[in-house]
CSV table of C-alpha atoms in Angstrom, one decimal:
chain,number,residue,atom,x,y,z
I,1,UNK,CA,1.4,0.7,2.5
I,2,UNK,CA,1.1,-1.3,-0.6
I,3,UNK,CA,-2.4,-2.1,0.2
I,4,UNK,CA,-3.8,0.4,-1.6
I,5,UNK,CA,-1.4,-0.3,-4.6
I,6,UNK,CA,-3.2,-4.0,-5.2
I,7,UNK,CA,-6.6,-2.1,-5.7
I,8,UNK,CA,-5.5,0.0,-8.5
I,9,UNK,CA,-3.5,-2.7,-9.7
I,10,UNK,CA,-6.3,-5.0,-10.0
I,11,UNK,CA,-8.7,-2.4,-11.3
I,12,UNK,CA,-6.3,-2.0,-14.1
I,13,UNK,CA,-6.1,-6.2,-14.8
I,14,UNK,CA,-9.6,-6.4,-15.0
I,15,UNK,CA,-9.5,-4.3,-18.4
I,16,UNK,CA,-7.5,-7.2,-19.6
I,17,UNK,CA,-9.9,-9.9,-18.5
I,18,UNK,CA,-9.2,-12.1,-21.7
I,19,UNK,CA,-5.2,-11.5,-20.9
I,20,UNK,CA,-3.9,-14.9,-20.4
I,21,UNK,CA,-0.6,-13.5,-19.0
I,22,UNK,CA,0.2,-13.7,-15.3
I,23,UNK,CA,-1.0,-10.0,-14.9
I,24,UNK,CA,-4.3,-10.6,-15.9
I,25,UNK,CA,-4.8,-13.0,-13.3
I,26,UNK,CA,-3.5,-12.2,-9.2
I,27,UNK,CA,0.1,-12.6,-9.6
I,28,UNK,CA,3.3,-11.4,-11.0
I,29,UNK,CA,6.1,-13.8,-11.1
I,30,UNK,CA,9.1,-11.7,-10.4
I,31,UNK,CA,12.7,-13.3,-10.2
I,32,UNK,CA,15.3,-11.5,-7.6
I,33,UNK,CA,19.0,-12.2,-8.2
I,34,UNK,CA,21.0,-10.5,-5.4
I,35,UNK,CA,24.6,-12.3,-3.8
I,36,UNK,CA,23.5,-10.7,-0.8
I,37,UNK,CA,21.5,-12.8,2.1
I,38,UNK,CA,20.2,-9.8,3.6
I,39,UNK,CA,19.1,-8.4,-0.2
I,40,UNK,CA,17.5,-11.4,-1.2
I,41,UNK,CA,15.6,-11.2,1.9
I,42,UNK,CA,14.1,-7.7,1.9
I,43,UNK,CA,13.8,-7.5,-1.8
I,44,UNK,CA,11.7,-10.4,-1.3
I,45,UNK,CA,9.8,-9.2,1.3
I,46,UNK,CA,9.1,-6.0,-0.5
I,47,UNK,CA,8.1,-8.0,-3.3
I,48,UNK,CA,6.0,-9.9,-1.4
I,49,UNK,CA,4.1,-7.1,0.3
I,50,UNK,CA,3.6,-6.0,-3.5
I,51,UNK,CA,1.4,-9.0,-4.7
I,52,UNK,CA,4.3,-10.3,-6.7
I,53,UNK,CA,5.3,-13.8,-6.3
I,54,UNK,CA,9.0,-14.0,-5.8
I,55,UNK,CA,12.1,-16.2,-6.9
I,56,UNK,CA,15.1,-15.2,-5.5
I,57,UNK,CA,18.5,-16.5,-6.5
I,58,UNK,CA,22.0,-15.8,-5.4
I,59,UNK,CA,23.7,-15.6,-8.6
I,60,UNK,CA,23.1,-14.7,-12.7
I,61,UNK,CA,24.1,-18.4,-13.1
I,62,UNK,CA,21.0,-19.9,-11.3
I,63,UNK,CA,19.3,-17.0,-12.6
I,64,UNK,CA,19.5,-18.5,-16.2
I,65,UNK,CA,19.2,-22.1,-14.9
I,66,UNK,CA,15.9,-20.8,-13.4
I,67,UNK,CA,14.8,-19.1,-16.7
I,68,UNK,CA,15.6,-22.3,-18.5
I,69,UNK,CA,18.6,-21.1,-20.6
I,70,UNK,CA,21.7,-22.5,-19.1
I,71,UNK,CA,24.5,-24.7,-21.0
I,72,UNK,CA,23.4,-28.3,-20.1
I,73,UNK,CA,19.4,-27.5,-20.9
I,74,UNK,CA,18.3,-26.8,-24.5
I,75,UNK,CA,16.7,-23.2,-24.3
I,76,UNK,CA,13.3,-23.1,-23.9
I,77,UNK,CA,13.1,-26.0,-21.6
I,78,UNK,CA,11.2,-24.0,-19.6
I,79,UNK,CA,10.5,-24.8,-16.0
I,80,UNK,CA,6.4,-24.1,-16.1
I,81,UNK,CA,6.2,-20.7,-13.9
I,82,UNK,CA,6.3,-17.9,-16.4
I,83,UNK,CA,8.8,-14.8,-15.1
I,84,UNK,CA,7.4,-11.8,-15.3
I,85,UNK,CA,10.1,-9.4,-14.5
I,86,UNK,CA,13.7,-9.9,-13.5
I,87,UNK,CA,15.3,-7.5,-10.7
I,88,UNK,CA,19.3,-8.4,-10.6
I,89,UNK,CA,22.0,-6.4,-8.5
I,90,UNK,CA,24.5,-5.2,-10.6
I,91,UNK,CA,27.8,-5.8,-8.8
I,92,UNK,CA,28.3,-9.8,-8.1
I,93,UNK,CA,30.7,-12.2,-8.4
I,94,UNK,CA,30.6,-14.7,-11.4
I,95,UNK,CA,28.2,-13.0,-13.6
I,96,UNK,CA,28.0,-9.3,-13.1
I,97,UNK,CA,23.9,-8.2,-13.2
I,98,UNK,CA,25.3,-6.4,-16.6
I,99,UNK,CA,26.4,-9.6,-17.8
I,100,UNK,CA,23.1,-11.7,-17.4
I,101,UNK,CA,21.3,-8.6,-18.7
I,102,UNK,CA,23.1,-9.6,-21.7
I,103,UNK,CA,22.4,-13.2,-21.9
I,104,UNK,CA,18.9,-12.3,-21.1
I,105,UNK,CA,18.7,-9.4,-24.2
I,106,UNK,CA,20.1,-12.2,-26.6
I,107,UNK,CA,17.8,-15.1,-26.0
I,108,UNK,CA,14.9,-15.2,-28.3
I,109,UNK,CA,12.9,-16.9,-25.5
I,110,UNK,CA,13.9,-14.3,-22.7
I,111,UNK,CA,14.6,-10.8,-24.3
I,112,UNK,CA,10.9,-9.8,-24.0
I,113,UNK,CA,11.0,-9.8,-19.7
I,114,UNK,CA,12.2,-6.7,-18.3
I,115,UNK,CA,15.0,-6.5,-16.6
I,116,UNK,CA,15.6,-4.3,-14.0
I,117,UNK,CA,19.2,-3.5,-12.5
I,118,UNK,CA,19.4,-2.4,-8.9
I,119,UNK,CA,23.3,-1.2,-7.5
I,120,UNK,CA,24.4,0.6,-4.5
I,121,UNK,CA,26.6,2.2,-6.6
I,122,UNK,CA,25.5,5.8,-8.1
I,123,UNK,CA,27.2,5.8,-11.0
I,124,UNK,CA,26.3,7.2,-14.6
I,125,UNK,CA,28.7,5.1,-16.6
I,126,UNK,CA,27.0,1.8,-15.3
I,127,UNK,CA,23.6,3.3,-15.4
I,128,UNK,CA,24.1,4.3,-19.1
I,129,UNK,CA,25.6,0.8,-20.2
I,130,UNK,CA,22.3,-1.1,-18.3
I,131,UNK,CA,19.9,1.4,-20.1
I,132,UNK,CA,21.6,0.7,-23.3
I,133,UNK,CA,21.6,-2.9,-23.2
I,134,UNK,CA,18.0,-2.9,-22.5
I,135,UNK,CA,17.4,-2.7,-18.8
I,136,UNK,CA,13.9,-1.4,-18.1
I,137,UNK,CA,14.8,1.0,-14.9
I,138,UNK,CA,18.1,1.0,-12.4
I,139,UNK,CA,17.5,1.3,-8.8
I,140,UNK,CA,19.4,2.9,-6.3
I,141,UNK,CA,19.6,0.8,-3.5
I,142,UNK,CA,19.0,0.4,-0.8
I,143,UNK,CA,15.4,-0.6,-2.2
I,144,UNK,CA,12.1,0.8,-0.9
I,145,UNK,CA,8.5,0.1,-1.2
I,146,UNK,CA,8.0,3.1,-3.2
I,147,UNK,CA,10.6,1.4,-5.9
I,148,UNK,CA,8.7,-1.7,-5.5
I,149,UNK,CA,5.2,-0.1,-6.5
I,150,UNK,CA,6.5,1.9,-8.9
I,151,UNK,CA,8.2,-1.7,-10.7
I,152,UNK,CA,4.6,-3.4,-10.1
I,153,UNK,CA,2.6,-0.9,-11.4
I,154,UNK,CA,5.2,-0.3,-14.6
I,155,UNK,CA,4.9,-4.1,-15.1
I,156,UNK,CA,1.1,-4.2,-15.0
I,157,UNK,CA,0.7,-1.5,-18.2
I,158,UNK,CA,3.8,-3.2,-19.8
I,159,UNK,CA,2.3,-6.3,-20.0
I,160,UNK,CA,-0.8,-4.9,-21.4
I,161,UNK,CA,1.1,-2.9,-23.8
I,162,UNK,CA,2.5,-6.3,-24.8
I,163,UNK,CA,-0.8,-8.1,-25.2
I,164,UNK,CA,-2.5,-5.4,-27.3
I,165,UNK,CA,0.3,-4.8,-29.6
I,166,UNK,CA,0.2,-8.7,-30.2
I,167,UNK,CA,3.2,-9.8,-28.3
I,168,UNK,CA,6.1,-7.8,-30.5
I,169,UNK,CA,6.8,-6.3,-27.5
I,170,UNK,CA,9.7,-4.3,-29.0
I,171,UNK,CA,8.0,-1.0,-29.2
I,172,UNK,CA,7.7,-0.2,-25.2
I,173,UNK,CA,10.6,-2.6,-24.6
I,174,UNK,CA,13.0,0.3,-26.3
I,175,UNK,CA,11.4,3.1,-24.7
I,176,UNK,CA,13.3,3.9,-21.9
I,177,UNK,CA,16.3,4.0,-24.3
I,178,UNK,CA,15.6,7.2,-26.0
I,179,UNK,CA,17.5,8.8,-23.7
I,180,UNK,CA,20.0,7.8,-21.2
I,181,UNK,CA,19.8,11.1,-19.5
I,182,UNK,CA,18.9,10.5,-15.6
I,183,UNK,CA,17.9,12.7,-13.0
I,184,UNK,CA,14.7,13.3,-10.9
I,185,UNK,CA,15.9,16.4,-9.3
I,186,UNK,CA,15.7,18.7,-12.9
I,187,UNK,CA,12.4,20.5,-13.1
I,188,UNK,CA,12.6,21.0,-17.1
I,189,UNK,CA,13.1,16.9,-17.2
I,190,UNK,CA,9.9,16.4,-15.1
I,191,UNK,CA,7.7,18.8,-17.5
I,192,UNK,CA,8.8,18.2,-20.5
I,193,UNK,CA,8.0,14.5,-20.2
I,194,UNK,CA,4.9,14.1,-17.7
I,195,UNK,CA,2.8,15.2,-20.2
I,196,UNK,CA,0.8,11.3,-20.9
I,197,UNK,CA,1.2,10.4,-18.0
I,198,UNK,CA,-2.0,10.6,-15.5
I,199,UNK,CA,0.4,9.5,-12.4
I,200,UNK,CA,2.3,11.0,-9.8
I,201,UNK,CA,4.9,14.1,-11.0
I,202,UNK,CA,8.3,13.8,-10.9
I,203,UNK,CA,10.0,15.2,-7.6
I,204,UNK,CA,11.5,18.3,-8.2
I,205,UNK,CA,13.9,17.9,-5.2
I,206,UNK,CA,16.6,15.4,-4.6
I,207,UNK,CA,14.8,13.2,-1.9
I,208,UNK,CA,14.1,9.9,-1.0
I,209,UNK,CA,10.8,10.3,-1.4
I,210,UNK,CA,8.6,7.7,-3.4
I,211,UNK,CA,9.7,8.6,-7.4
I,212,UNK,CA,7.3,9.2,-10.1
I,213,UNK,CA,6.2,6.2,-12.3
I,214,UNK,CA,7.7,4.7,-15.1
I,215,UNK,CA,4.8,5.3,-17.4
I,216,UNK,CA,6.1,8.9,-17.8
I,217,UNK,CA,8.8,7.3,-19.4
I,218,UNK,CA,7.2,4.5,-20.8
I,219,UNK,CA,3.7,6.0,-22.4
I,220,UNK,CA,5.9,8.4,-24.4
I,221,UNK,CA,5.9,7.5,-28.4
I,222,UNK,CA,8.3,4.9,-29.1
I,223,UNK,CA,11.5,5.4,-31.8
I,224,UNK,CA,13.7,2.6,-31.5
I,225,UNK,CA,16.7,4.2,-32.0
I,226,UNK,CA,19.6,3.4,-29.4
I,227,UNK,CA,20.9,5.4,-26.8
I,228,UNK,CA,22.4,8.5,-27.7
I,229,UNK,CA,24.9,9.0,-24.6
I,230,UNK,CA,25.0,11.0,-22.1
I,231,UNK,CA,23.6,14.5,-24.0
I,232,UNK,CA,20.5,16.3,-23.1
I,233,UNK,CA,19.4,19.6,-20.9
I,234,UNK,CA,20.2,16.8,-17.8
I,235,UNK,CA,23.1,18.2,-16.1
I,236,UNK,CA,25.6,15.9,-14.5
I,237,UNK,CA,25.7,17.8,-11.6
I,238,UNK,CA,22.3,17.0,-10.6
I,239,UNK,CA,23.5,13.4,-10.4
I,240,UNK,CA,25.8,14.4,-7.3
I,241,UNK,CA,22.4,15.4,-5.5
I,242,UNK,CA,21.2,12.6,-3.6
I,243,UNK,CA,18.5,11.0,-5.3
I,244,UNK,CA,17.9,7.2,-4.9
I,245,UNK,CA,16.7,6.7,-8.2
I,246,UNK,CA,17.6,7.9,-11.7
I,247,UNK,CA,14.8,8.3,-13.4
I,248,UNK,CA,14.6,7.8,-17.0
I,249,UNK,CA,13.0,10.5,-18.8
I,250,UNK,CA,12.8,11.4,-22.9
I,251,UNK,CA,14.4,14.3,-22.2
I,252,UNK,CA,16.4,14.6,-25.3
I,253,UNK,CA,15.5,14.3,-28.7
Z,1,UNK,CA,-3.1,-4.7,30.2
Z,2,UNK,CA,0.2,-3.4,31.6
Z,3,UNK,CA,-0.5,-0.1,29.6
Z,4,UNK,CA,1.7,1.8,31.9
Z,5,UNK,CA,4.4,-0.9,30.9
Z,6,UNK,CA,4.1,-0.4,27.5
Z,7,UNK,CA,4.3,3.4,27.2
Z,8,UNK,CA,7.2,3.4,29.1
Z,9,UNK,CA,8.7,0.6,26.6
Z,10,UNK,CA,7.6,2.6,23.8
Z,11,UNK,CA,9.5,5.7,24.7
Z,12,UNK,CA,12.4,3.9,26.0
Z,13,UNK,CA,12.7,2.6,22.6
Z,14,UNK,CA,11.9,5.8,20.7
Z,15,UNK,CA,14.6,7.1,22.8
Z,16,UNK,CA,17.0,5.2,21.5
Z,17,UNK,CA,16.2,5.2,17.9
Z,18,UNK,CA,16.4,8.8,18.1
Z,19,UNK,CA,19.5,8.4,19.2
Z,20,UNK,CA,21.1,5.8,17.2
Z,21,UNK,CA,19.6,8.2,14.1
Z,22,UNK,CA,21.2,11.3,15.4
Z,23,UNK,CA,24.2,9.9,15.7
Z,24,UNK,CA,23.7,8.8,12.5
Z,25,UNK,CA,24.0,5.1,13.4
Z,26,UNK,CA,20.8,4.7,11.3
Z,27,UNK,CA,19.0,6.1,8.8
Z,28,UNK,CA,15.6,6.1,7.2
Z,29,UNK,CA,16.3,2.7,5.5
Z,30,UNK,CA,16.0,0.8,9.2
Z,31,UNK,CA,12.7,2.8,9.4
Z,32,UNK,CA,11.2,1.3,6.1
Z,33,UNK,CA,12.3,-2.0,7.3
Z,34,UNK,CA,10.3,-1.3,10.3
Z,35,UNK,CA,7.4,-0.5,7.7
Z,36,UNK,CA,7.5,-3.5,6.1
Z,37,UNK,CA,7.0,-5.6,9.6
Z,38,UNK,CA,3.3,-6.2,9.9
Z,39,UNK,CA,1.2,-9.6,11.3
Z,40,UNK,CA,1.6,-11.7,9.0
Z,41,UNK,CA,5.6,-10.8,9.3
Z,42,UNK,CA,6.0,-9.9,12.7
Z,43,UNK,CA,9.6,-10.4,13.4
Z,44,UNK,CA,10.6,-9.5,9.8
Z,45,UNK,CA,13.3,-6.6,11.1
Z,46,UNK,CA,14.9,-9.1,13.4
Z,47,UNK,CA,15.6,-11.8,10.8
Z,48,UNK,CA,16.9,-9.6,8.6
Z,49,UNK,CA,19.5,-8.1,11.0
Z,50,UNK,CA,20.0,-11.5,12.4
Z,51,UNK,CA,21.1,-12.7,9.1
Z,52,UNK,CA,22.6,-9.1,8.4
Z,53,UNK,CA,25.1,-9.8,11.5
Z,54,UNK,CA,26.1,-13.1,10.7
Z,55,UNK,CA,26.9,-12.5,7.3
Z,56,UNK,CA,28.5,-9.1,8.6
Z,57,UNK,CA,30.9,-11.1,11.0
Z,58,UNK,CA,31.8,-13.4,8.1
Z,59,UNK,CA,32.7,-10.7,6.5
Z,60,UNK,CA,34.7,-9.2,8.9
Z,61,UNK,CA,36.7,-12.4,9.8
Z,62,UNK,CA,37.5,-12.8,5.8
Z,63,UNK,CA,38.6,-9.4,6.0
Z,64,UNK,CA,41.0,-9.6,9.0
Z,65,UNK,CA,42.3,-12.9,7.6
Z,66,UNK,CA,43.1,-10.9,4.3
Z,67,UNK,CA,45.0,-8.2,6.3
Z,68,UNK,CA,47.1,-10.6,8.0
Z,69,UNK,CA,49.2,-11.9,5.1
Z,70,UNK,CA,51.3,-8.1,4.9
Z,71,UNK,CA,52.9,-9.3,1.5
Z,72,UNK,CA,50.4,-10.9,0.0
Z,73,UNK,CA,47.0,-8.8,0.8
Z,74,UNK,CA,44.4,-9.6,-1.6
Z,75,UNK,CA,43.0,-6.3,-2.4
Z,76,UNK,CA,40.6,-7.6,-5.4
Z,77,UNK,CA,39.4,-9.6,-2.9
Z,78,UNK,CA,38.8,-7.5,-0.1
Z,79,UNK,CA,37.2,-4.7,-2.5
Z,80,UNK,CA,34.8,-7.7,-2.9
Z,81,UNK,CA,34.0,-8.1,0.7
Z,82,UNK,CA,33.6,-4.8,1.3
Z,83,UNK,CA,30.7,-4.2,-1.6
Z,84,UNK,CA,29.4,-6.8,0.1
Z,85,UNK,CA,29.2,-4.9,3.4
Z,86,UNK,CA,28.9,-1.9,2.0
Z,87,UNK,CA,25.5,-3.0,0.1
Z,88,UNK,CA,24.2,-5.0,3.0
Z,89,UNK,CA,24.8,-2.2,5.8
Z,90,UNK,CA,23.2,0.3,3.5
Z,91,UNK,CA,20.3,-2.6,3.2
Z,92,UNK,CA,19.4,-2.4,6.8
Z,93,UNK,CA,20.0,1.1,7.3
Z,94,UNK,CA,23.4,0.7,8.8
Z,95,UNK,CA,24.8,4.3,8.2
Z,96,UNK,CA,28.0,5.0,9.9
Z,97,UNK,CA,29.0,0.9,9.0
Z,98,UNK,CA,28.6,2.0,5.6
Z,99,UNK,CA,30.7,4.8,5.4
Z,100,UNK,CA,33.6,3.2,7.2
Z,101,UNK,CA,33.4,0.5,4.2
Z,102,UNK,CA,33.8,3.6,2.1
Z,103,UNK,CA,36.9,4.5,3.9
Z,104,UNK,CA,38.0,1.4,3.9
Z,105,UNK,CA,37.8,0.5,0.2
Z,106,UNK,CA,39.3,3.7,-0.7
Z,107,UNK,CA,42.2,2.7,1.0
Z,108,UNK,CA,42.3,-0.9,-0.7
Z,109,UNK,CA,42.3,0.6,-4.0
Z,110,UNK,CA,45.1,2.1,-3.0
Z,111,UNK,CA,46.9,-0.7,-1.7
Z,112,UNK,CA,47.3,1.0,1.4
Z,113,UNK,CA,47.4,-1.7,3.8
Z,114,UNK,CA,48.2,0.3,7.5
Z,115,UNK,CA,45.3,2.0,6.0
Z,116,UNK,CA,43.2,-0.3,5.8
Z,117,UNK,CA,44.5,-2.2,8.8
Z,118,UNK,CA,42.9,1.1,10.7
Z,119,UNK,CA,39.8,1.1,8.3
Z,120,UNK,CA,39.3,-2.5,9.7
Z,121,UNK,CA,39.5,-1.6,13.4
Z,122,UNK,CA,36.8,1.5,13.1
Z,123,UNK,CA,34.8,-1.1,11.0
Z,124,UNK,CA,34.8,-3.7,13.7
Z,125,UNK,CA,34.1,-1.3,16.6
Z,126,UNK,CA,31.4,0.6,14.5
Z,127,UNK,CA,29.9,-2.6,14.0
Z,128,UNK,CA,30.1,-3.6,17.4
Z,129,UNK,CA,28.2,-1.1,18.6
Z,130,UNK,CA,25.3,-1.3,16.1
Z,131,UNK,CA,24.9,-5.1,16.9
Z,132,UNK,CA,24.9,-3.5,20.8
Z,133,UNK,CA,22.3,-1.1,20.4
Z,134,UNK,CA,20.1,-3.3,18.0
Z,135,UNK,CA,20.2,-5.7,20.8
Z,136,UNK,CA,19.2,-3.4,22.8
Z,137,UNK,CA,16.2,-2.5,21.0
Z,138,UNK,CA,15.1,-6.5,20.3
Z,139,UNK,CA,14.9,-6.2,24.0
Z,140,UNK,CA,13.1,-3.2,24.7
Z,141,UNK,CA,11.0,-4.3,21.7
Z,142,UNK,CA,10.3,-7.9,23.1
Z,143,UNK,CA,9.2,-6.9,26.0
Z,144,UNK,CA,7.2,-4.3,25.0
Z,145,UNK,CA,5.4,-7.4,23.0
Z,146,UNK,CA,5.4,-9.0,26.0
Z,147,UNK,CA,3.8,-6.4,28.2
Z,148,UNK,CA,1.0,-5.6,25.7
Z,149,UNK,CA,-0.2,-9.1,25.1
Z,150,UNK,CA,-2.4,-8.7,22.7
Z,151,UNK,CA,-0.4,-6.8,20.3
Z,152,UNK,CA,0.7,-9.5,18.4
Z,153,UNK,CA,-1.3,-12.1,17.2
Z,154,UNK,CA,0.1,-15.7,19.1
Z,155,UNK,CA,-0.5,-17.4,15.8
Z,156,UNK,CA,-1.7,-15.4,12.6
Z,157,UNK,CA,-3.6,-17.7,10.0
């Protein structure tokens, strides 16, 4: 299970022994924001099972309460635990997961944690708008392990990424935003782009099988230019197959 | 060790997850719940589905209260119910609940209320019978704990 994922996970902390972050020490803080009972519940016990330390909150309102950055407290009246990652559902009521991805992208204290949308819903429009407001990954649910690992181990690089460029954080931050072309299921998307990365391929079937790693994505040089739409070799139609997760790939130049 | 017991409790309760998937009750999703049970969370699959049917039922009273009012049926409101559902049965692996909520928000968006009047009542018996059969596999599975013994850990540290 996800045993073997805290080895290599803590092989790769131990190059960042004078990190000071979370990730260089055992664990990452990661805050779940689901409506759902039953959500909150296994997301945190996947979590869990992960090595992460979880928060879980019921709405994008406590969400930002939690993070500090609600109307009654000043911003930055943080509450001590340091969030490492943020993993919202997309469709609630109050504040929509796209809505405190927002509030999140334009706080100066909170725009540098990733923010990762998760939605039963497979749909591109929603995907695209998440990716372009700065959303790390979108998830298919229902969650799995394998979406869990792939989030930990994409956190653990990130946040050495961040402390060896000094913090700016901007230039992985963007990355995923180069294209906003998803699909696991094309073979051309999986070559083009698993060419720095030393981890798992992409599936080149629709499945529900465990899906590459971000660092595909991620590792690839860094323009910050925004999203360009929904262009590229991905076709639309792959979309209809039934893969869990779109996978964000620099598939278009 | 009542091994005979307990191989006989195992297959009774492959049996039925075998068929609860080929009717397409369940799908893979209940299995990676299963995954995630281990010692130090040995009745994980149970509390989730515990909670999964009472906020299920909640659900399903708000949405029979909703269908009630002929002239005034809150579709908005039921759509939101129905995510709810939708998100939660998909959660736990709860196939054919899922795709009823499908059904049955297709029909609120189109303000089709004998629609979704029928939607309703295929909802509440398909979710009947899952809460049946996953009772029936708590049991199986409880006393297939109970026959092994030593399977589970009576404390774990």
């Amino acid at each position: 299970m996800a045993r073997n994922g805290v080895a290599s996970w803590r092989r790769r902390s131990s190059d960042q022994s004078d990190d000071p972050s979370p990730c260089g020490s055992e664990d990452v803080h990661v805050l779940a924001v689901d409506d759902s009972l039953v959500d909150r519940k296994v997301i945190e016990h996947l979590l869990k099972i992960s090595s992460c330390k979880v928060t879980a909150v019921d709405s994008g309102i406590r969400a930002l309460q939690f993070l500090g950055l609600d109307e009654e407290k000043a911003a930055g009246d943080f509450n001590g635990l340091k969030v490492d990652l943020i993993i919202t559902d997309y469709c609630m009521p109050g504040m929509t997961g796209y809505e405190l991805l927002k509030k999140i992208k334009e706080s100066s204290a909170l725009r540098e944690i990733p923010v990762v949308i998760m939605s039963s819903e497979n749909v591109l429009a929603r995907i695209d708008r998440c990716l372009e407001e700065g959303a790390e990954d979108f998830i298919v649910k229902p969650v799995k392990l394998s979406d869990v690992k792939r989030l930990r181990d994409f956190m653990t690089r990130d946040v050495g990424d961040r402390v060896r460029s000094d913090g700016e954080g901007t230039t992985h931050k963007r990355k995923l935003q180069e294209s906003s072309d998803v699909s696991s299921s094309s073979p051309s998307v999986s070559s083009a782009s698993s060419s720095s990365s030393s981890s798992s391929s992409l599936p080149t079937t629709p499945s529900r099988s465990p899906s590459p790693s971000p660092s595909v994505s991620l590792s690839e040089p860094s323009s910050p230019s925004p999203s360009t739409g929904s262009s590229g070799p991905c076709s639309p139609s792959s979309l209809e197959s039934p893969t869990r997760r779109l996978k964000m790939t620099s598939c278009c130049d | 060790m009542l091994g005979w017991g307990v191989d006989f409790l195992r297959a009774e309760m492959n049996r039925l997850l075998a068929l609860l998937f080929h009717q397409g009750v369940l799908d893979e999703q209940f299995l990676q719940l299963q995954q995630l049970q281990d010692e130090s969370s040995p009745n994980f699959v149970s509390e989730v589905i515990t909670i999964y049917f009472s906020e299920s039922e909640k659900l399903l009273r708000n949405l029979r209260m909703l269908l009630m009012d002929r002239e005034l049926s809150d579709y908005k409101k039921m759509e939101i119910h129905l995510n709810q559902m939708m998100g939660s049965s998909s959660s736990i692996g709860a196939k054919r609940v899922r795709n009823v909520c499908v059904a049955f928000r297709a029909a609120s968006e189109q303000s089709n209320h004998a629609g979704c009047l029928r939607a309703l009542e295929l909802l509440e018996h398909e979710y009947c019978y899952l809460k049946n059969k996953l009772h029936e596999l708590f049991q199986i599975e409880q006393q297939r704990a109970l026959a092994s013994g030593v399977r589970y850990p009576a404390q774990h540290d």
